[in-house]
Short mmCIF file of C-alpha atoms in Angstrom, two decimals:
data_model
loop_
_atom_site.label_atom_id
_atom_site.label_comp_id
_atom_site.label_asym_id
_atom_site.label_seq_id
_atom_site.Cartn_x
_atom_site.Cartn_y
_atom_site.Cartn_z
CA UNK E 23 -6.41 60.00 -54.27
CA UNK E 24 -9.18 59.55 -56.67
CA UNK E 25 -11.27 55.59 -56.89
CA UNK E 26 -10.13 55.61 -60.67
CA UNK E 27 -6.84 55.97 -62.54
CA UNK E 28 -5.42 55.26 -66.24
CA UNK E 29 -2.41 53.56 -64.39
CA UNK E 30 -1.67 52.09 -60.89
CA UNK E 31 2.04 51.50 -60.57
CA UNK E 32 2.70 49.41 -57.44
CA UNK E 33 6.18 49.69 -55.54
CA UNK E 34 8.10 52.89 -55.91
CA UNK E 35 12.10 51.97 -56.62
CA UNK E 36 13.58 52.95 -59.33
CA UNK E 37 11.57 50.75 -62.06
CA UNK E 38 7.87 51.66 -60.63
CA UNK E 39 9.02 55.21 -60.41
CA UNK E 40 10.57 55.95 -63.84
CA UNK E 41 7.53 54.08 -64.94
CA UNK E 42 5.03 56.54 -63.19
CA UNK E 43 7.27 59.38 -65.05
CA UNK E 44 7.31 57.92 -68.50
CA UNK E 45 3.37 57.77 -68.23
CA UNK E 46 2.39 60.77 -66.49
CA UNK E 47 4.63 62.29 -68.84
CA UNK E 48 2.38 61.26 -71.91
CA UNK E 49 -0.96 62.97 -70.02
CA UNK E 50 -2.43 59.97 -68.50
CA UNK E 51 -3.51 59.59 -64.63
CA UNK E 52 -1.21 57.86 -62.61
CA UNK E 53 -1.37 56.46 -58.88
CA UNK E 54 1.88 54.87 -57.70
CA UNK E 55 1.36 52.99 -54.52
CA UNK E 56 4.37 52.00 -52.04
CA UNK E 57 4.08 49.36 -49.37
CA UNK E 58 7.19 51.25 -46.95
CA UNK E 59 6.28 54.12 -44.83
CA UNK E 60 9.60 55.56 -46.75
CA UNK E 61 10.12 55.56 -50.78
CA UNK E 62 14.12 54.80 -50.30
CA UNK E 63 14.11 52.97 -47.37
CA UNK E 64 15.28 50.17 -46.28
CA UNK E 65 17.76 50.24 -48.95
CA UNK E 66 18.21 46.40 -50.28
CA UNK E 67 21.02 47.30 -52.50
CA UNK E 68 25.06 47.19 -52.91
CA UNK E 69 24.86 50.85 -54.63
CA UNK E 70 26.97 50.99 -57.19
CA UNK E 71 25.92 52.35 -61.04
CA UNK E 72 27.60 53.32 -64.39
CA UNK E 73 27.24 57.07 -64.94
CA UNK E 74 25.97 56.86 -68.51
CA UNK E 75 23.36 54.91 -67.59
CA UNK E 76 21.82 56.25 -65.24
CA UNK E 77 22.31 59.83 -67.18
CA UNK E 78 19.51 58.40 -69.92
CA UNK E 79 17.14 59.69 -66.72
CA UNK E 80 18.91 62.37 -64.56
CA UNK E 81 21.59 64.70 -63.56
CA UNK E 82 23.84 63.24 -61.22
CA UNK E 83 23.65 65.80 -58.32
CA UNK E 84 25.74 65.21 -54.94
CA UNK E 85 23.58 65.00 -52.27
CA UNK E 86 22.71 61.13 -53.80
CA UNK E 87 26.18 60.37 -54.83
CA UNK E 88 28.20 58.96 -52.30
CA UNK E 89 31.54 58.27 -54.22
CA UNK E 90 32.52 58.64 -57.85
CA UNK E 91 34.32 55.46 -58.85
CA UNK E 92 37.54 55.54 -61.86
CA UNK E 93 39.31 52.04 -60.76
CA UNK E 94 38.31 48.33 -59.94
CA UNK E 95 40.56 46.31 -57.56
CA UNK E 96 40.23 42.61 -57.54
CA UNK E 97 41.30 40.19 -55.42
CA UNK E 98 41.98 36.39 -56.23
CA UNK E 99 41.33 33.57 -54.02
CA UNK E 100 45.40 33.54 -53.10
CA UNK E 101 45.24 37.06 -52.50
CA UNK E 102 46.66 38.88 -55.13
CA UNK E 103 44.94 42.16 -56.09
CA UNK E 104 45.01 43.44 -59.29
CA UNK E 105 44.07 47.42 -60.19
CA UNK E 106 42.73 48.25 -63.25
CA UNK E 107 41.51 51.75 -64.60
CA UNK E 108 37.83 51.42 -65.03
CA UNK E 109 36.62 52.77 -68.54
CA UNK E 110 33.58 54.83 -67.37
CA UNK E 111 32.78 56.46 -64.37
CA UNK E 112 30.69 54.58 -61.67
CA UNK E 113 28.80 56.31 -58.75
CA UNK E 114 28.27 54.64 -55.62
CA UNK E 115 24.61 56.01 -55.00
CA UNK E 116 22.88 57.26 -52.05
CA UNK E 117 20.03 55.16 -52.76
CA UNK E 118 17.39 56.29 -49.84
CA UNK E 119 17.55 59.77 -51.34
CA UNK E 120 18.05 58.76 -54.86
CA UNK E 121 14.52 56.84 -54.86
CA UNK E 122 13.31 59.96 -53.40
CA UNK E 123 14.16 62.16 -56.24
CA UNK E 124 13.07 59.99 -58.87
CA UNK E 125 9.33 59.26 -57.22
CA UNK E 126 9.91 63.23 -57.01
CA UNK E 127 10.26 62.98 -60.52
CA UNK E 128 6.98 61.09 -61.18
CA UNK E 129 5.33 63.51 -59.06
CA UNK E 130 6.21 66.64 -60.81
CA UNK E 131 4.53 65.10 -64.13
CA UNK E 132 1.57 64.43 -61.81
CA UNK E 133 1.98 61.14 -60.29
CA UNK E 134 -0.16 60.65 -57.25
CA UNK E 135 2.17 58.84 -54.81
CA UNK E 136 0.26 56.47 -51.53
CA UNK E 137 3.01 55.10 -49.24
CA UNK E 138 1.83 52.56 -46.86
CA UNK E 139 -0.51 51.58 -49.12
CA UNK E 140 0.13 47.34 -49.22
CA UNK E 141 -1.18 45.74 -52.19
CA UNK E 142 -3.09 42.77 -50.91
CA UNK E 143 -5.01 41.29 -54.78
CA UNK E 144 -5.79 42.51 -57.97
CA UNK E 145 -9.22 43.21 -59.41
CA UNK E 146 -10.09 41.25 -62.21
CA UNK E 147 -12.42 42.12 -65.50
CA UNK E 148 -12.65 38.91 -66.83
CA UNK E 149 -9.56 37.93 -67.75
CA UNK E 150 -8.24 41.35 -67.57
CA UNK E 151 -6.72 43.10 -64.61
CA UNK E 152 -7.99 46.18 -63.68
CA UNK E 153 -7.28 47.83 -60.52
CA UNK E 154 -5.76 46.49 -57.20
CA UNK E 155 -6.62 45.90 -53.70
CA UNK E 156 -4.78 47.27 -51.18
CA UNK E 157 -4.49 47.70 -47.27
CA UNK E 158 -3.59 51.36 -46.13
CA UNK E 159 -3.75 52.11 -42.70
CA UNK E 160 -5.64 49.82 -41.08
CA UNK E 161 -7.95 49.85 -43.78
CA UNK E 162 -8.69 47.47 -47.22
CA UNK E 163 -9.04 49.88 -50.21
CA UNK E 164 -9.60 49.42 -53.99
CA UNK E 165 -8.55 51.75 -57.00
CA UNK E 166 -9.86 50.72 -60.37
CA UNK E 167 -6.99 50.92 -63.43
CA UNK E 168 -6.85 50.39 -67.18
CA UNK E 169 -3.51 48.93 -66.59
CA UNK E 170 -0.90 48.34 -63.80
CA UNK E 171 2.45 48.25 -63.28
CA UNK E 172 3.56 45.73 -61.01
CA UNK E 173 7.30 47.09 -60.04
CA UNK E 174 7.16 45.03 -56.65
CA UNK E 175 10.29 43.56 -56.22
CA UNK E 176 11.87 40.89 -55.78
CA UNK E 177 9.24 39.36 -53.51
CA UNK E 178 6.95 39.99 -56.65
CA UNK E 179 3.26 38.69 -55.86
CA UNK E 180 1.07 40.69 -58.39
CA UNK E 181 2.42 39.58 -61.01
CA UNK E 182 1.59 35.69 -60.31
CA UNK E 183 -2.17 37.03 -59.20
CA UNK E 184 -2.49 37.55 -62.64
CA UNK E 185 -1.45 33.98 -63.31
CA UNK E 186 2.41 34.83 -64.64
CA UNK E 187 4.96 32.32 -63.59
CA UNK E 188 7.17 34.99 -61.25
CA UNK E 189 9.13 32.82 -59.12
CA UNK E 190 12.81 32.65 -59.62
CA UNK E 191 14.53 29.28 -59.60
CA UNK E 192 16.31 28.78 -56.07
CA UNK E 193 19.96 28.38 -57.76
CA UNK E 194 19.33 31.81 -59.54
CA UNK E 195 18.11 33.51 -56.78
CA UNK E 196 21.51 35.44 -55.01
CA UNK E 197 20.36 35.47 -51.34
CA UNK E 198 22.43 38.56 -50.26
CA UNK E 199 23.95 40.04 -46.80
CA UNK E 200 25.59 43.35 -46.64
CA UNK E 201 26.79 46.23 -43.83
CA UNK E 202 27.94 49.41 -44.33
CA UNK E 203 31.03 49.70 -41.99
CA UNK E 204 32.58 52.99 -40.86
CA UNK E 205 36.45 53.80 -39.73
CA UNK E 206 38.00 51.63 -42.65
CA UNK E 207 40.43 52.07 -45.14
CA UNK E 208 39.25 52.23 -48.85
CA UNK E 209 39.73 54.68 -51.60
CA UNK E 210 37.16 56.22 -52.13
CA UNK E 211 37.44 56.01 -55.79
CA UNK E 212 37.90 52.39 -55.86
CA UNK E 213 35.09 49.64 -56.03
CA UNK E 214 36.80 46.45 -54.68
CA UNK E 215 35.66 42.80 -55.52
CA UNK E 216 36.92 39.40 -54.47
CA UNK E 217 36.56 36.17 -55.63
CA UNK E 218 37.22 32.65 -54.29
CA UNK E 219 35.34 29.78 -52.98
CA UNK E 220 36.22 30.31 -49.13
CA UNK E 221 34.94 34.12 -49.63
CA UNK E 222 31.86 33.91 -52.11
CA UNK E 223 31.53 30.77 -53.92
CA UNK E 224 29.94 31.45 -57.20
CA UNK E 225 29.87 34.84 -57.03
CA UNK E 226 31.82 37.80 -55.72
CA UNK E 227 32.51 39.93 -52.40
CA UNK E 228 31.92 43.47 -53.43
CA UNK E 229 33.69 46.31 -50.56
CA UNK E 230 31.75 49.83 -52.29
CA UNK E 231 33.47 52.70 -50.63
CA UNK E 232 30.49 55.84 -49.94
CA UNK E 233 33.63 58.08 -48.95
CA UNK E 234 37.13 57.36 -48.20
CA UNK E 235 36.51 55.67 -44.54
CA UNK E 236 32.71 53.74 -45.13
CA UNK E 237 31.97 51.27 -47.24
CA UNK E 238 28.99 48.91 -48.25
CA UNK E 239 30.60 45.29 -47.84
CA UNK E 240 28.26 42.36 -49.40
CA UNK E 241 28.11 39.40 -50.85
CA UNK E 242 25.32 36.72 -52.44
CA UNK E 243 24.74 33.32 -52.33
CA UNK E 244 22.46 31.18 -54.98
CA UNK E 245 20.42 28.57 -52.95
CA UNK E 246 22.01 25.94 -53.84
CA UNK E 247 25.27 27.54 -51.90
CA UNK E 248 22.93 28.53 -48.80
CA UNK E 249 21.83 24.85 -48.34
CA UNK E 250 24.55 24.59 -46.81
CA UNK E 251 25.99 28.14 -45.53
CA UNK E 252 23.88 31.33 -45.38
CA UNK E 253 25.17 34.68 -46.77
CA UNK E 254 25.00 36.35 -43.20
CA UNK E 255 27.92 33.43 -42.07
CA UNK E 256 30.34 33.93 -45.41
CA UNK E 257 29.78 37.56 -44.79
CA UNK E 258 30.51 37.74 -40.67
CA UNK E 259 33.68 35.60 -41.63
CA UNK E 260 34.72 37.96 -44.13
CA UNK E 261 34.81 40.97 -41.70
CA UNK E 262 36.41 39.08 -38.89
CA UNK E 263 39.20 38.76 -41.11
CA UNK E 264 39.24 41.63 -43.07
CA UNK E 265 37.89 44.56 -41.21
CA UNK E 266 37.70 43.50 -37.80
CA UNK E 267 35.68 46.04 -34.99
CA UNK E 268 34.38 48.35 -37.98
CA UNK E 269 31.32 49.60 -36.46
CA UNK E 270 28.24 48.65 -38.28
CA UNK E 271 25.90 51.80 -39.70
CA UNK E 272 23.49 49.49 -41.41
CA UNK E 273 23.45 45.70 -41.97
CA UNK E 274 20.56 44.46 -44.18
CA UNK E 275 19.40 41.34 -46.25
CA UNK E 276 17.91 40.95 -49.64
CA UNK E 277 17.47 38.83 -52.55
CA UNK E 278 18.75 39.64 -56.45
CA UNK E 279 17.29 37.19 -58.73
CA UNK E 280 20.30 36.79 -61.29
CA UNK E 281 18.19 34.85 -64.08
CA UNK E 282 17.36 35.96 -67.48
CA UNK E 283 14.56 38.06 -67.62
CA UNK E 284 10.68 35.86 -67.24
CA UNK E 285 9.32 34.58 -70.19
CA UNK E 286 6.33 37.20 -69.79
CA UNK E 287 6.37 40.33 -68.91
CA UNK E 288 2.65 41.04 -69.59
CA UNK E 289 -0.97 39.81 -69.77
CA UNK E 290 -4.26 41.31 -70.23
CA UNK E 291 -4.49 45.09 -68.34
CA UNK E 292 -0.69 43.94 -66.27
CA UNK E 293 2.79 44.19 -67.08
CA UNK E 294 5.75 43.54 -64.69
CA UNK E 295 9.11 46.14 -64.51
CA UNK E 296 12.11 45.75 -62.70
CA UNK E 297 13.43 42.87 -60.02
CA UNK E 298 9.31 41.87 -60.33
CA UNK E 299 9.97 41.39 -64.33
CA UNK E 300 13.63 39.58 -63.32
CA UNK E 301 15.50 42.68 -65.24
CA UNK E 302 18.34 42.11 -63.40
CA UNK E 303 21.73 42.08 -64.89
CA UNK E 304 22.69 38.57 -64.36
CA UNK E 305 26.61 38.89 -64.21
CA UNK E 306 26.93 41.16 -62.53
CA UNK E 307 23.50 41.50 -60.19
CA UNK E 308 22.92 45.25 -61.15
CA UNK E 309 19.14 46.49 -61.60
CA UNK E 310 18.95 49.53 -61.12
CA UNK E 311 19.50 51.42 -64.58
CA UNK E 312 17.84 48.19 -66.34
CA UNK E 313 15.09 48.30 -63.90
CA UNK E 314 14.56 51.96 -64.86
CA UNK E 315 14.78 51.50 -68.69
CA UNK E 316 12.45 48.90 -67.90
CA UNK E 317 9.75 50.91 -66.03
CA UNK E 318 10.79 53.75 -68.82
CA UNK E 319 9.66 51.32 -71.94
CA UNK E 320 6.61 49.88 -70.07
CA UNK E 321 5.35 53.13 -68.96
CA UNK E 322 5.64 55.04 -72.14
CA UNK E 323 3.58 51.92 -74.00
CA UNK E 324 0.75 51.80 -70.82
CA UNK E 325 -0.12 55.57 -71.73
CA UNK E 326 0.16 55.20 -75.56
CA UNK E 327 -2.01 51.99 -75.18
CA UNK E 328 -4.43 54.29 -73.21
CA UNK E 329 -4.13 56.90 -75.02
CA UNK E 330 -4.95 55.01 -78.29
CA UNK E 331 -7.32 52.95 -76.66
CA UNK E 332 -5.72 49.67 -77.98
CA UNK E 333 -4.97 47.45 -75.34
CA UNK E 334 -3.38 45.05 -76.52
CA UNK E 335 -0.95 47.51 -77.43
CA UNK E 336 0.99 46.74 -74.05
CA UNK E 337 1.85 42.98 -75.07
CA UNK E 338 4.34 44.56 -77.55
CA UNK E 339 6.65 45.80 -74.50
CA UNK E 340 7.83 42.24 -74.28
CA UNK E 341 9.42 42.82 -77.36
CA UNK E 342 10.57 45.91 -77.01
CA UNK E 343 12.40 44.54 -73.84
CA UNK E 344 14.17 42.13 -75.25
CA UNK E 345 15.40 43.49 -77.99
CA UNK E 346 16.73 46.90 -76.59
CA UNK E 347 17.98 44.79 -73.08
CA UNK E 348 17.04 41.60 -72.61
CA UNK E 349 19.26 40.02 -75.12
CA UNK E 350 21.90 41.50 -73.48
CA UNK E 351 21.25 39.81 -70.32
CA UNK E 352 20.42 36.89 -71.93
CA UNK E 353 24.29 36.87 -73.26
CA UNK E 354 25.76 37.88 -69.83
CA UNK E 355 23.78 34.79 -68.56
CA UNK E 356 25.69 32.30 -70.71
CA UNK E 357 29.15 34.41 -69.62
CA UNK E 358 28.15 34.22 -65.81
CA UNK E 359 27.77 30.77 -65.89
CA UNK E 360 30.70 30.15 -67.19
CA UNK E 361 33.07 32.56 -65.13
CA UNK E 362 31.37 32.12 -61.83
CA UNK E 363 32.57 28.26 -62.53
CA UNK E 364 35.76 29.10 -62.51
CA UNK E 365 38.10 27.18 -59.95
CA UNK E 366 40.33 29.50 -57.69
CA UNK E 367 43.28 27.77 -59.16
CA UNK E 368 42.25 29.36 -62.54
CA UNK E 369 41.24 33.06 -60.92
CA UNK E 370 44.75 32.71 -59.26
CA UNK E 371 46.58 32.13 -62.68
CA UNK E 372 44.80 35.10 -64.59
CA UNK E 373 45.16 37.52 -61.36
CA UNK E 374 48.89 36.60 -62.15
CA UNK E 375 48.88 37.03 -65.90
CA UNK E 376 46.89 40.45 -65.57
CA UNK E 377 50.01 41.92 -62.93
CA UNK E 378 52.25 41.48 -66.02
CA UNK E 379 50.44 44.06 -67.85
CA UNK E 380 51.94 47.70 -67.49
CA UNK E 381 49.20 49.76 -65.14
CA UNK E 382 48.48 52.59 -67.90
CA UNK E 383 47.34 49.46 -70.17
CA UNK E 384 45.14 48.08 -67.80
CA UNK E 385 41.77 48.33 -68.94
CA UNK E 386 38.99 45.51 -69.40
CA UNK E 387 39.31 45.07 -72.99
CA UNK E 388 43.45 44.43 -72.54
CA UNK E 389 42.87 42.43 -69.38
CA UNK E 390 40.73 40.39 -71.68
CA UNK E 391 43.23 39.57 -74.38
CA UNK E 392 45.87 39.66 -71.97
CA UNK E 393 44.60 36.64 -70.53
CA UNK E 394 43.68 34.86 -73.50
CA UNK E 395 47.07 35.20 -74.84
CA UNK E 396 49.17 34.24 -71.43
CA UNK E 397 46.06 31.49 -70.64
CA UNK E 398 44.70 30.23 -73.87
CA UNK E 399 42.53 27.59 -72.66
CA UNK E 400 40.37 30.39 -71.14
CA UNK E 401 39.58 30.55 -75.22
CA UNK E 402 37.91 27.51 -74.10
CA UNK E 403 36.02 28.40 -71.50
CA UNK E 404 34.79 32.11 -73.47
CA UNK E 405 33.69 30.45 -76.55
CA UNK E 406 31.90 27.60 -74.24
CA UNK E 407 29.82 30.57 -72.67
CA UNK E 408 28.82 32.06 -75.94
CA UNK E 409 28.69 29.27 -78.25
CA UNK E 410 27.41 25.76 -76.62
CA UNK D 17 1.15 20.45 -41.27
CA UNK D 18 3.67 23.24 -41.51
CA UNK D 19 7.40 21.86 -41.27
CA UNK D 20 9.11 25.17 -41.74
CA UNK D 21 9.41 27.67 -38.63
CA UNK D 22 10.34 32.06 -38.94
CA UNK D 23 11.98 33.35 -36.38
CA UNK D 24 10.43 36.53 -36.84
CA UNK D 25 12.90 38.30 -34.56
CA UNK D 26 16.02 37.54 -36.69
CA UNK D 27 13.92 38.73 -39.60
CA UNK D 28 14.99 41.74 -42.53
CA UNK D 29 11.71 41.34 -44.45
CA UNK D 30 13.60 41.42 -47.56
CA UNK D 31 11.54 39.12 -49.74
CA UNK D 32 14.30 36.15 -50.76
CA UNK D 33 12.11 33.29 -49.65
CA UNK D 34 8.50 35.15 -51.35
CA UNK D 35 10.90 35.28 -54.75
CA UNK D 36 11.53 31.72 -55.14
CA UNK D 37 8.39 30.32 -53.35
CA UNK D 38 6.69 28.04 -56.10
CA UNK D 39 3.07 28.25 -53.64
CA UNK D 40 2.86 31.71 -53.42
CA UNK D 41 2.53 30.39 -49.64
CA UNK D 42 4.56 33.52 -48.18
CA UNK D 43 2.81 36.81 -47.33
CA UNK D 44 5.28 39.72 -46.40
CA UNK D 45 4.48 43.53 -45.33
CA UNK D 46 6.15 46.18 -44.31
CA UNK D 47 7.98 43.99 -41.18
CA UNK D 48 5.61 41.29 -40.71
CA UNK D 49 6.07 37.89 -42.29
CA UNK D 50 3.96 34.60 -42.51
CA UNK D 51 3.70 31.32 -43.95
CA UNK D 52 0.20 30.56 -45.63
CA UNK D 53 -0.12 27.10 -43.87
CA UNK D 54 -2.65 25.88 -46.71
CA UNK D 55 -0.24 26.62 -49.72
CA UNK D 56 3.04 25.41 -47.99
CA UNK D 57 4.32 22.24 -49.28
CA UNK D 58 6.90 22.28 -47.15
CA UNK D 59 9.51 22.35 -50.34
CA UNK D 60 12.27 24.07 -48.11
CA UNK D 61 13.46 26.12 -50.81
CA UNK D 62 13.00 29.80 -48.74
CA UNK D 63 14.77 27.93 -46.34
CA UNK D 64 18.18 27.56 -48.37
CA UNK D 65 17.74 31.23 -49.79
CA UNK D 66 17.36 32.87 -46.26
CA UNK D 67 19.98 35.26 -46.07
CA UNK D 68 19.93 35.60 -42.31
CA UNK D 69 18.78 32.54 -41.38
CA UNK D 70 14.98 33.34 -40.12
CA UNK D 71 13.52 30.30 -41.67
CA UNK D 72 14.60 26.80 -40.75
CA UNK D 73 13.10 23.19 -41.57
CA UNK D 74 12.10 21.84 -38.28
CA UNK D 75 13.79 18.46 -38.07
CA UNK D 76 12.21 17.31 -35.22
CA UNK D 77 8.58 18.05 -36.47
CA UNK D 78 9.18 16.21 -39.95
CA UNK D 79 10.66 13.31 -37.77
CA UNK D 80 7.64 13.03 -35.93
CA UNK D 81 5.46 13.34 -38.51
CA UNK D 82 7.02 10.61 -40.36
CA UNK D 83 6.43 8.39 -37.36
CA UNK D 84 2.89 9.21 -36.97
CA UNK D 85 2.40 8.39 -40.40
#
């Protein structure tokens, strides 16, 4: 490790890795720090990814996929399930070996990688950031940066050292519990959601099979739910009921901040990626692929910045963010707030309306009109989410 | 005064209550967690996003508190 880099990218998931890789890969130094022992682990995540995606950034190769997903199964509050074809393929990820590979990734374009290295403050020029302070070992370190990468997570501090407003509004914050339970019954090509007020109020129940006998079973709460009743309780109840005796491989806790993504992503010599930068999917909670477009944008504009020496260069990733993803987000916002409002009377009615639909016509689109056509009011409710 | 105990022991360190702390008062590492006493205002919001229920708002402490005062 040198005292000096172009970039220091702190936290090495998927966002702070790819955006180690999209820098190195432009000839500039890069140091990407991780607070873990592990890059990978704990894993604080339900798995699951679209294939496409996350083929903008690698090969899928088996020994990180755990299931390759074709079908959804839902489940309404009364019950009923409905199966639908699912119109791309989804992977269920090994994730502790996945994060592996892609800080593997950064290193082959010559990332230096520090685990156990916990960022502590930033080091200020000015106004401008530039380097980080860290505790490794024991011992408090410093590495000087022309810009860095703060792809800390969801428990995001740097980026509110360097006076952004990081902190994610309680009611959009999904406090999460999951397990990964073995000797069940899944499909293994079949991810398997629930909905209902007694099972995940505002939100869904998510049973990811990694094979045909494990699964990852989760669920999140916004705080305004776990005022009342934590994720860990909903959850416990749900496998009592549902899988009862499965022996636990993992059980874990973690937070998804399901907002829009913050108002700033960068300042002077900073710029946030990832869960850190709120890149989250809000719908449905996903941030991995978005997280690693993300640290793909804002690495490729640190180096050219550097490279160019201009740099204010960076502030124009906000931009670029929004307009190639966060608009998007911004759009399944106004959709999850309506939908996760729905009553279980009305997800009873359109799991009902769906079964009418011939299987080989069951895809998302048909569902869609299906239950427009057999529920019209839901009109209501669709053009409420996009247009008030 | 702090009104919000960790049970350490029951702890994930998964970061919830540092996301949506408006004080910055939370410091988490690896598997060590603390509140920073002179930041907390004692808001309770890391309380309802606790997703294994480490952190509780001591009752009996703001009770007493309120009497004192």
């Amino acid at each position: 490790m040198k005292d000096q880099y172009d970039i220091v990218v702190v936290g090495a998931g998927p966002a702070g890795s790819m955006a180690a890789r999209f820098a190195a890969e432009k000839g500039v130094s890069v140091l990407l720090l991780e607070k873990d022992r592990d890059v990978g682990y704990p894993v604080r995540c339900a798995e699951a990814v679209v294939s496409a995606g996350l083929e903008e950034f690698i090969s899928p190769d088996k020994k990180w996929i755990a299931s390759e997903i074709n079908k959804f199964s839902l489940f309404a509050p009364d019950n009923t399930e409905v199966v639908l074809e699912f119109p791309f393929t989804g992977f269920v990820l090994e994730r502790r070996i996945f994060d592996y590979e892609l800080a593997k990734q950064a290193a082959s374009f010559g990332t230096d990688v520090l685990t156990r290295a916990y960022v502590n403050g930033l080091l200020f020029d000015g106004n401008k950031v530039c380097g980080v302070k860290f505790e490794h070992r024991g011992e408090q370190k410093q590495v000087k940066a022309k810009v860095v990468i703060a792809a800390d997570g969801v428990e995001s501090r740097v980026g509110r050292w360097a006076g952004l407003k990081t902190h994610v509004d309680f009611r959009e914050m999904e406090s999460c519990a999951q397990v990964t339970i073995s000797n069940i019954n899944v499909k293994a090509d079949t991810c398997y959601f629930y909905f209902g007020k007694d099972v995940s109020p505002n939100g869904y129940l998510w049973v990811f099979p990694k094979g045909d006998s494990t699964a990852n079973v989760g669920l999140g709460v916004s705080g305004l739910v776990g005022k009342n009743r934590s994720a860990l309780s909903y959850l416990n109840e749900f496998l009592e009921t549902n899988f009862p005796g499965a022996p636990v491989l993992t059980s874990i806790a973690g937070g998804v901040p399901c907002s829009i993504t913050l108002e700033k992503i960068s300042a002077p010599g900073i710029m946030l990626v990832g869960d850190a930068a709120r890149q989250v999917n809000p719908i449905s909670g996903g941030g991995i692929i978005s997280g690693m477009r993300g640290g793909r944008i804002a690495g490729r504009i640190a180096a050219e910045s550097i490279l160019s020496n201009k740099p204010d260069h960076i502030f124009s990733y906000d931009k670029e963010w929004h307009e190639k993803v966060g608009k998007k987000h911004e759009a399944s916002n106004r959709l999850k707030e309506g939908v996760f409002n729905f009553s279980d009377e009305k997800l009873n009615n359109l799991a009902h309306s769906f079964l009418k639909v011939p299987m080989e016509k069951r895809t998302l689109g048909n569902l869609c009109r299906t239950a427009l056509i057999n529920q019209p009011s839901l009109l209501f409710d669709i053009a409420k989410v996009f247009f008030v | 005064m702090i009104l919000i105990e960790i049970l350490p022991d029951k702890c994930d360190f998964c970061g919830c209550c540092v996301g949506v702390c408006p004080e910055d008062a939370i410091e988490l590492k690896e598997a060590e967690i603390r509140i920073i006493e002179e930041l907390c205002t004692n808001c309770a919001k890391c309380v309802w996003c606790c997703p294994f229920e480490v952190l509780k708002f001591n009752k009996e402490a703001a009770s007493a508190k309120r009497e004192k005062i």
